[in-house]
Tab-separated table of C-alpha atoms in Angstrom:
chain	number	residue	atom	x	y	z
A	735	UNK	CA	-203.662	35.899	-5.696
A	736	UNK	CA	-201.792	36.815	-2.730
A	737	UNK	CA	-200.713	40.509	-2.446
A	738	UNK	CA	-197.234	39.608	-2.617
A	739	UNK	CA	-197.911	37.855	-5.786
A	740	UNK	CA	-199.936	40.778	-7.270
A	741	UNK	CA	-196.923	43.087	-6.311
A	742	UNK	CA	-194.729	40.771	-8.098
A	743	UNK	CA	-196.969	40.719	-11.161
A	744	UNK	CA	-197.354	44.454	-11.273
A	745	UNK	CA	-193.622	45.299	-10.991
A	746	UNK	CA	-192.917	42.455	-13.603
A	747	UNK	CA	-195.627	44.078	-15.943
A	748	UNK	CA	-194.268	47.614	-14.970
A	749	UNK	CA	-190.363	46.402	-15.921
A	750	UNK	CA	-191.529	44.907	-19.402
A	751	UNK	CA	-193.612	48.395	-20.292
A	752	UNK	CA	-190.749	50.326	-19.317
A	753	UNK	CA	-188.208	48.086	-21.311
A	754	UNK	CA	-190.633	48.198	-24.313
A	755	UNK	CA	-191.029	52.043	-23.887
A	756	UNK	CA	-187.044	52.176	-24.047
A	757	UNK	CA	-186.853	49.778	-27.306
A	758	UNK	CA	-189.611	51.934	-28.843
A	759	UNK	CA	-187.798	55.248	-28.523
A	760	UNK	CA	-184.606	53.523	-29.701
A	761	UNK	CA	-186.306	52.350	-32.841
A	762	UNK	CA	-187.857	55.507	-33.641
A	763	UNK	CA	-184.585	57.710	-33.009
A	764	UNK	CA	-182.610	55.015	-35.221
A	765	UNK	CA	-185.037	55.510	-37.943
A	766	UNK	CA	-185.226	59.600	-37.860
A	767	UNK	CA	-181.120	59.631	-37.586
A	768	UNK	CA	-180.427	57.158	-40.412
A	769	UNK	CA	-180.303	59.727	-43.176
A	770	UNK	CA	-177.698	61.947	-41.066
A	771	UNK	CA	-175.516	58.731	-40.599
A	772	UNK	CA	-175.816	57.826	-44.314
A	773	UNK	CA	-177.627	54.271	-43.180
A	774	UNK	CA	-180.852	55.330	-44.678
A	775	UNK	CA	-183.351	52.341	-44.826
A	776	UNK	CA	-186.321	52.971	-46.555
A	777	UNK	CA	-189.824	51.242	-45.586
A	778	UNK	CA	-189.916	47.794	-47.622
A	779	UNK	CA	-192.237	48.344	-50.653
A	780	UNK	CA	-194.606	45.711	-49.318
A	781	UNK	CA	-195.211	47.688	-46.153
A	782	UNK	CA	-195.881	50.808	-47.925
A	783	UNK	CA	-198.359	48.947	-50.293
A	784	UNK	CA	-200.129	47.169	-47.159
A	785	UNK	CA	-200.605	50.556	-44.993
A	786	UNK	CA	-201.885	52.326	-48.314
A	787	UNK	CA	-204.246	49.850	-48.918
A	788	UNK	CA	-205.370	49.972	-45.202
A	789	UNK	CA	-205.904	53.647	-45.481
A	790	UNK	CA	-208.063	53.334	-48.673
A	791	UNK	CA	-210.238	50.299	-47.383
A	792	UNK	CA	-210.652	50.862	-43.678
A	793	UNK	CA	-210.402	54.909	-43.691
A	794	UNK	CA	-206.861	55.257	-41.781
A	795	UNK	CA	-205.042	58.471	-42.075
A	796	UNK	CA	-201.812	57.344	-43.238
A	797	UNK	CA	-199.883	60.986	-42.580
A	798	UNK	CA	-201.199	60.356	-38.943
A	799	UNK	CA	-199.518	57.425	-38.041
A	800	UNK	CA	-195.794	56.972	-38.487
A	801	UNK	CA	-194.352	53.680	-39.429
A	802	UNK	CA	-190.828	52.663	-38.106
A	803	UNK	CA	-189.026	49.667	-39.308
A	804	UNK	CA	-186.820	48.526	-36.656
A	805	UNK	CA	-184.349	45.318	-37.432
A	806	UNK	CA	-183.448	44.960	-33.530
A	807	UNK	CA	-187.354	45.037	-32.387
A	808	UNK	CA	-188.039	42.110	-30.463
A	809	UNK	CA	-191.718	41.801	-31.142
A	810	UNK	CA	-193.183	41.668	-35.004
A	811	UNK	CA	-195.214	44.883	-34.823
A	812	UNK	CA	-196.381	47.143	-32.262
A	813	UNK	CA	-198.254	50.260	-31.675
A	814	UNK	CA	-196.412	53.140	-29.554
A	815	UNK	CA	-197.980	56.616	-28.494
A	816	UNK	CA	-195.195	59.008	-27.627
A	817	UNK	CA	-196.108	62.211	-25.305
A	818	UNK	CA	-193.996	63.848	-23.161
A	819	UNK	CA	-190.276	64.605	-22.967
A	820	UNK	CA	-189.170	61.558	-24.446
A	821	UNK	CA	-186.835	62.937	-26.917
A	822	UNK	CA	-189.018	61.826	-30.317
A	823	UNK	CA	-191.611	63.650	-31.625
A	824	UNK	CA	-195.021	63.364	-29.803
A	825	UNK	CA	-197.676	61.068	-31.818
A	826	UNK	CA	-198.552	57.675	-33.275
A	827	UNK	CA	-196.203	55.135	-34.080
A	828	UNK	CA	-196.487	51.490	-35.592
A	829	UNK	CA	-192.754	49.997	-35.312
A	830	UNK	CA	-192.205	46.544	-36.921
A	831	UNK	CA	-189.421	44.065	-37.626
A	832	UNK	CA	-188.625	44.278	-41.376
A	833	UNK	CA	-187.396	40.979	-41.650
A	834	UNK	CA	-190.302	39.452	-40.173
A	835	UNK	CA	-192.805	41.218	-42.427
A	836	UNK	CA	-190.658	40.245	-45.667
A	837	UNK	CA	-191.229	36.692	-44.081
A	838	UNK	CA	-194.689	36.765	-43.435
A	839	UNK	CA	-195.733	38.607	-46.799
A	840	UNK	CA	-193.204	36.641	-48.950
A	841	UNK	CA	-194.578	33.331	-47.560
A	842	UNK	CA	-197.892	34.177	-48.693
A	843	UNK	CA	-199.245	35.178	-45.184
A	844	UNK	CA	-200.438	38.453	-46.159
A	845	UNK	CA	-203.926	38.053	-44.517
A	846	UNK	CA	-201.856	37.539	-41.019
A	847	UNK	CA	-199.890	40.652	-41.837
A	848	UNK	CA	-202.807	42.310	-42.459
A	849	UNK	CA	-204.414	41.399	-39.229
A	850	UNK	CA	-201.131	42.287	-36.853
A	851	UNK	CA	-201.032	45.530	-38.621
A	852	UNK	CA	-204.573	46.637	-38.400
A	853	UNK	CA	-204.872	45.332	-34.903
A	854	UNK	CA	-202.018	47.925	-33.936
A	855	UNK	CA	-204.090	50.571	-35.753
A	856	UNK	CA	-207.307	49.593	-34.024
A	857	UNK	CA	-205.283	50.702	-30.682
A	858	UNK	CA	-204.908	54.188	-31.889
A	859	UNK	CA	-208.484	54.403	-33.793
A	860	UNK	CA	-210.364	53.142	-30.419
A	861	UNK	CA	-207.886	55.872	-28.757
A	862	UNK	CA	-206.491	53.237	-26.151
A	863	UNK	CA	-203.508	55.634	-25.305
A	864	UNK	CA	-205.655	58.667	-24.803
A	865	UNK	CA	-209.089	58.933	-24.041
A	866	UNK	CA	-209.585	55.180	-23.317
A	867	UNK	CA	-206.225	54.374	-21.556
A	868	UNK	CA	-207.828	53.550	-18.384
A	869	UNK	CA	-209.940	50.536	-19.954
A	870	UNK	CA	-208.521	46.894	-18.658
A	871	UNK	CA	-205.775	45.527	-21.084
A	872	UNK	CA	-207.690	42.524	-22.233
A	873	UNK	CA	-210.695	44.840	-23.098
A	874	UNK	CA	-208.492	46.863	-25.512
A	875	UNK	CA	-206.673	43.904	-27.000
A	876	UNK	CA	-210.414	42.471	-27.654
A	877	UNK	CA	-211.163	45.715	-29.448
A	878	UNK	CA	-208.337	45.705	-31.501
A	879	UNK	CA	-208.899	42.166	-32.750
A	880	UNK	CA	-212.453	43.281	-33.831
A	881	UNK	CA	-211.174	46.099	-35.555
A	882	UNK	CA	-208.507	43.703	-37.515
A	883	UNK	CA	-211.263	41.614	-38.263
A	884	UNK	CA	-213.310	43.969	-40.133
A	885	UNK	CA	-209.650	45.075	-41.817
A	886	UNK	CA	-209.098	41.496	-43.044
A	887	UNK	CA	-212.564	41.316	-44.302
A	888	UNK	CA	-212.373	44.579	-46.153
A	889	UNK	CA	-209.093	43.782	-47.632
A	890	UNK	CA	-210.617	40.581	-49.068
A	891	UNK	CA	-208.519	38.071	-47.179
A	892	UNK	CA	-209.833	34.859	-45.932
A	893	UNK	CA	-211.092	34.420	-42.218
A	894	UNK	CA	-209.446	30.900	-41.733
A	895	UNK	CA	-205.812	32.879	-42.033
A	896	UNK	CA	-206.689	35.128	-39.262
A	897	UNK	CA	-208.392	32.579	-37.274
A	898	UNK	CA	-205.389	30.639	-37.383
A	899	UNK	CA	-203.230	33.722	-35.933
A	900	UNK	CA	-205.886	33.989	-33.178
A	901	UNK	CA	-205.254	30.309	-32.446
A	902	UNK	CA	-201.718	30.792	-32.230
A	903	UNK	CA	-201.066	34.048	-30.219
A	904	UNK	CA	-203.928	34.178	-28.071
A	905	UNK	CA	-204.018	32.492	-24.660
A	906	UNK	CA	-206.777	29.697	-23.841
A	907	UNK	CA	-207.794	31.541	-21.233
A	908	UNK	CA	-207.485	35.096	-20.535
A	909	UNK	CA	-204.385	35.891	-18.636
A	910	UNK	CA	-205.166	39.749	-17.734
A	911	UNK	CA	-203.206	41.030	-20.553
A	912	UNK	CA	-205.183	39.155	-23.563
A	913	UNK	CA	-208.563	38.062	-23.953
A	914	UNK	CA	-209.266	34.304	-24.043
A	915	UNK	CA	-208.734	32.406	-27.442
A	916	UNK	CA	-212.312	32.083	-27.821
A	917	UNK	CA	-213.440	35.507	-27.063
A	918	UNK	CA	-210.896	36.802	-29.427
A	919	UNK	CA	-211.836	34.731	-32.165
A	920	UNK	CA	-215.534	35.167	-31.554
A	921	UNK	CA	-215.276	38.728	-31.523
A	922	UNK	CA	-212.941	39.227	-34.652
A	923	UNK	CA	-215.195	36.721	-36.822
A	924	UNK	CA	-218.270	38.579	-36.091
A	925	UNK	CA	-216.517	42.124	-37.054
A	926	UNK	CA	-215.543	40.095	-40.065
A	927	UNK	CA	-218.608	39.201	-41.107
A	928	UNK	CA	-220.281	42.486	-40.386
A	929	UNK	CA	-217.810	44.179	-42.674
A	930	UNK	CA	-218.625	42.114	-45.617
A	931	UNK	CA	-216.545	38.930	-44.879
A	932	UNK	CA	-217.428	35.364	-45.591
A	933	UNK	CA	-216.091	33.254	-42.993
A	934	UNK	CA	-217.198	29.959	-44.139
A	935	UNK	CA	-217.040	30.373	-47.544
A	936	UNK	CA	-214.566	28.463	-50.115
A	937	UNK	CA	-213.758	27.838	-53.680
A	938	UNK	CA	-215.446	24.468	-54.783
A	939	UNK	CA	-216.587	23.259	-58.094
A	940	UNK	CA	-220.614	23.376	-56.946
A	941	UNK	CA	-220.196	27.142	-56.388
A	942	UNK	CA	-219.634	27.584	-60.336
A	943	UNK	CA	-216.674	29.042	-62.282
A	944	UNK	CA	-215.318	32.361	-61.472
A	945	UNK	CA	-212.721	32.464	-64.128
A	946	UNK	CA	-210.585	30.365	-66.131
A	947	UNK	CA	-206.668	29.800	-65.801
A	948	UNK	CA	-206.559	29.518	-69.252
A	949	UNK	CA	-208.612	29.650	-72.598
A	950	UNK	CA	-207.618	28.926	-76.270
A	951	UNK	CA	-209.045	28.355	-79.547
A	952	UNK	CA	-208.049	25.227	-81.505
A	953	UNK	CA	-209.298	24.753	-85.087
A	954	UNK	CA	-208.225	21.253	-87.132
A	955	UNK	CA	-208.867	19.775	-90.490
A	956	UNK	CA	-209.309	15.978	-90.791
A	957	UNK	CA	-207.730	14.132	-93.474
A	958	UNK	CA	-209.850	13.129	-96.505
A	959	UNK	CA	-212.435	10.649	-95.998
A	960	UNK	CA	-214.849	8.432	-97.923
A	961	UNK	CA	-218.417	8.298	-96.822
A	962	UNK	CA	-220.134	7.714	-93.643
A	963	UNK	CA	-218.519	10.227	-91.499
A	964	UNK	CA	-220.179	13.626	-90.637
A	965	UNK	CA	-218.901	17.230	-89.288
A	966	UNK	CA	-220.735	16.592	-85.936
A	967	UNK	CA	-218.648	13.060	-85.976
A	968	UNK	CA	-215.229	14.888	-86.284
A	969	UNK	CA	-215.980	17.394	-83.568
A	970	UNK	CA	-216.529	14.493	-81.732
A	971	UNK	CA	-213.093	12.854	-82.683
A	972	UNK	CA	-211.374	16.245	-82.056
A	973	UNK	CA	-213.090	17.006	-78.283
A	974	UNK	CA	-212.107	13.427	-77.328
A	975	UNK	CA	-208.203	13.877	-78.698
A	976	UNK	CA	-208.149	16.935	-76.911
A	977	UNK	CA	-209.214	15.678	-73.519
A	978	UNK	CA	-206.872	12.622	-73.788
A	979	UNK	CA	-203.819	14.964	-74.450
A	980	UNK	CA	-204.695	17.219	-71.036
A	981	UNK	CA	-206.869	14.879	-68.929
A	982	UNK	CA	-206.718	16.855	-65.705
A	983	UNK	CA	-206.239	20.474	-67.157
A	984	UNK	CA	-209.196	20.545	-69.735
A	985	UNK	CA	-212.709	21.239	-67.676
A	986	UNK	CA	-214.637	22.356	-70.793
A	987	UNK	CA	-214.753	22.421	-74.480
A	988	UNK	CA	-217.266	23.940	-76.634
A	989	UNK	CA	-217.419	23.845	-80.344
A	990	UNK	CA	-217.261	27.252	-82.210
A	991	UNK	CA	-218.020	26.056	-85.714
A	992	UNK	CA	-217.827	23.585	-88.299
A	993	UNK	CA	-217.518	22.765	-92.286
A	994	UNK	CA	-216.791	20.430	-94.668
A	995	UNK	CA	-214.777	20.129	-97.918
A	996	UNK	CA	-215.827	17.587	-100.650
A	997	UNK	CA	-213.803	16.678	-104.042
A	998	UNK	CA	-214.278	13.645	-106.625
A	999	UNK	CA	-211.446	11.255	-106.395
A	1000	UNK	CA	-211.954	9.224	-109.664
A	1001	UNK	CA	-214.060	11.606	-112.389
A	1002	UNK	CA	-215.871	10.983	-114.413
A	1003	UNK	CA	-217.114	8.401	-112.158
A	1004	UNK	CA	-218.754	9.367	-108.558
A	1005	UNK	CA	-216.089	8.805	-105.639
A	1006	UNK	CA	-216.842	11.751	-103.065
A	1007	UNK	CA	-214.298	12.333	-100.341
A	1008	UNK	CA	-214.737	14.585	-97.413
A	1009	UNK	CA	-212.560	16.585	-95.285
A	1010	UNK	CA	-214.353	17.875	-92.248
A	1011	UNK	CA	-213.008	21.463	-90.056
A	1012	UNK	CA	-213.914	21.746	-86.280
A	1013	UNK	CA	-213.200	24.788	-84.194
A	1014	UNK	CA	-213.328	24.521	-80.535
A	1015	UNK	CA	-212.775	26.987	-77.403
A	1016	UNK	CA	-210.772	25.077	-74.584
A	1017	UNK	CA	-210.870	26.073	-71.090
A	1018	UNK	CA	-209.013	24.798	-68.018
A	1019	UNK	CA	-207.713	25.292	-64.655
A	1020	UNK	CA	-210.788	27.001	-63.187
A	1021	UNK	CA	-211.096	29.352	-60.413
A	1022	UNK	CA	-214.262	28.667	-58.767
A	1023	UNK	CA	-216.488	31.295	-57.242
A	1024	UNK	CA	-216.025	31.969	-53.167
A	1025	UNK	CA	-219.207	31.354	-51.497
A	1026	UNK	CA	-220.486	30.178	-48.380
A	1027	UNK	CA	-221.371	26.398	-48.568
A	1028	UNK	CA	-221.984	23.393	-45.971
A	1029	UNK	CA	-219.766	21.375	-48.010
A	1030	UNK	CA	-216.813	23.552	-47.762
A	1031	UNK	CA	-213.992	21.683	-46.014
């Protein structure tokens, strides 16, 4: 890159930083001043729960970091360290767009929300705004991605969701601000594994059943019958009938008990009849164990 090119890049980057800082400060002031203007906006419950869980699972001091919702925030979520005479209290802030959080968590992408919030927390815990502020920017981002990988694992989320996020937001090659997609995924995946995550895990039948979506007991009597039938035979009939009623849902049927009643239909002659009883446990909609397997899709 030529001198003119480097100068242009640095000035552009400086302008972006100054603009971002101004917006961060504006977000903080708006949030803090809201009660006085009667426009108080509470942090969404979902975010409160998320930050609380992060604090419990990865040891983050929730009191140290102030979380600021900001509707006019251009990004999704970002870390900001205030120091000096900026017109706001010095300290660590995570600023986020609440509309984005509602969309992401509400659509089921909780793992990606965790990854993005914990990435910003990682900047603070790795002291990127203080002792390590002179680190190259792409190195800071790589360290924050590693921390996010650990957080996603500790929060019990899937690696696939985080991998999809990094594939989407990281450049194919490092641009000096962010690490390459491959380096980011490699670092985060290693951290995810070291923190107890199973990146290649899936839930498939061969792993065995962890729990059932439903379990109920079915007990029925047959009609009166003549000879040639058995208790075992009637239980077999019942099992076949139940499977035909719900062929997709029922995965396991176990016999709990069986018995029979008898009567003589034509006394004083011997015309025996039999009524059979069978009780079974019906289970369906299995949740399979999550394990590493070469057969995972």
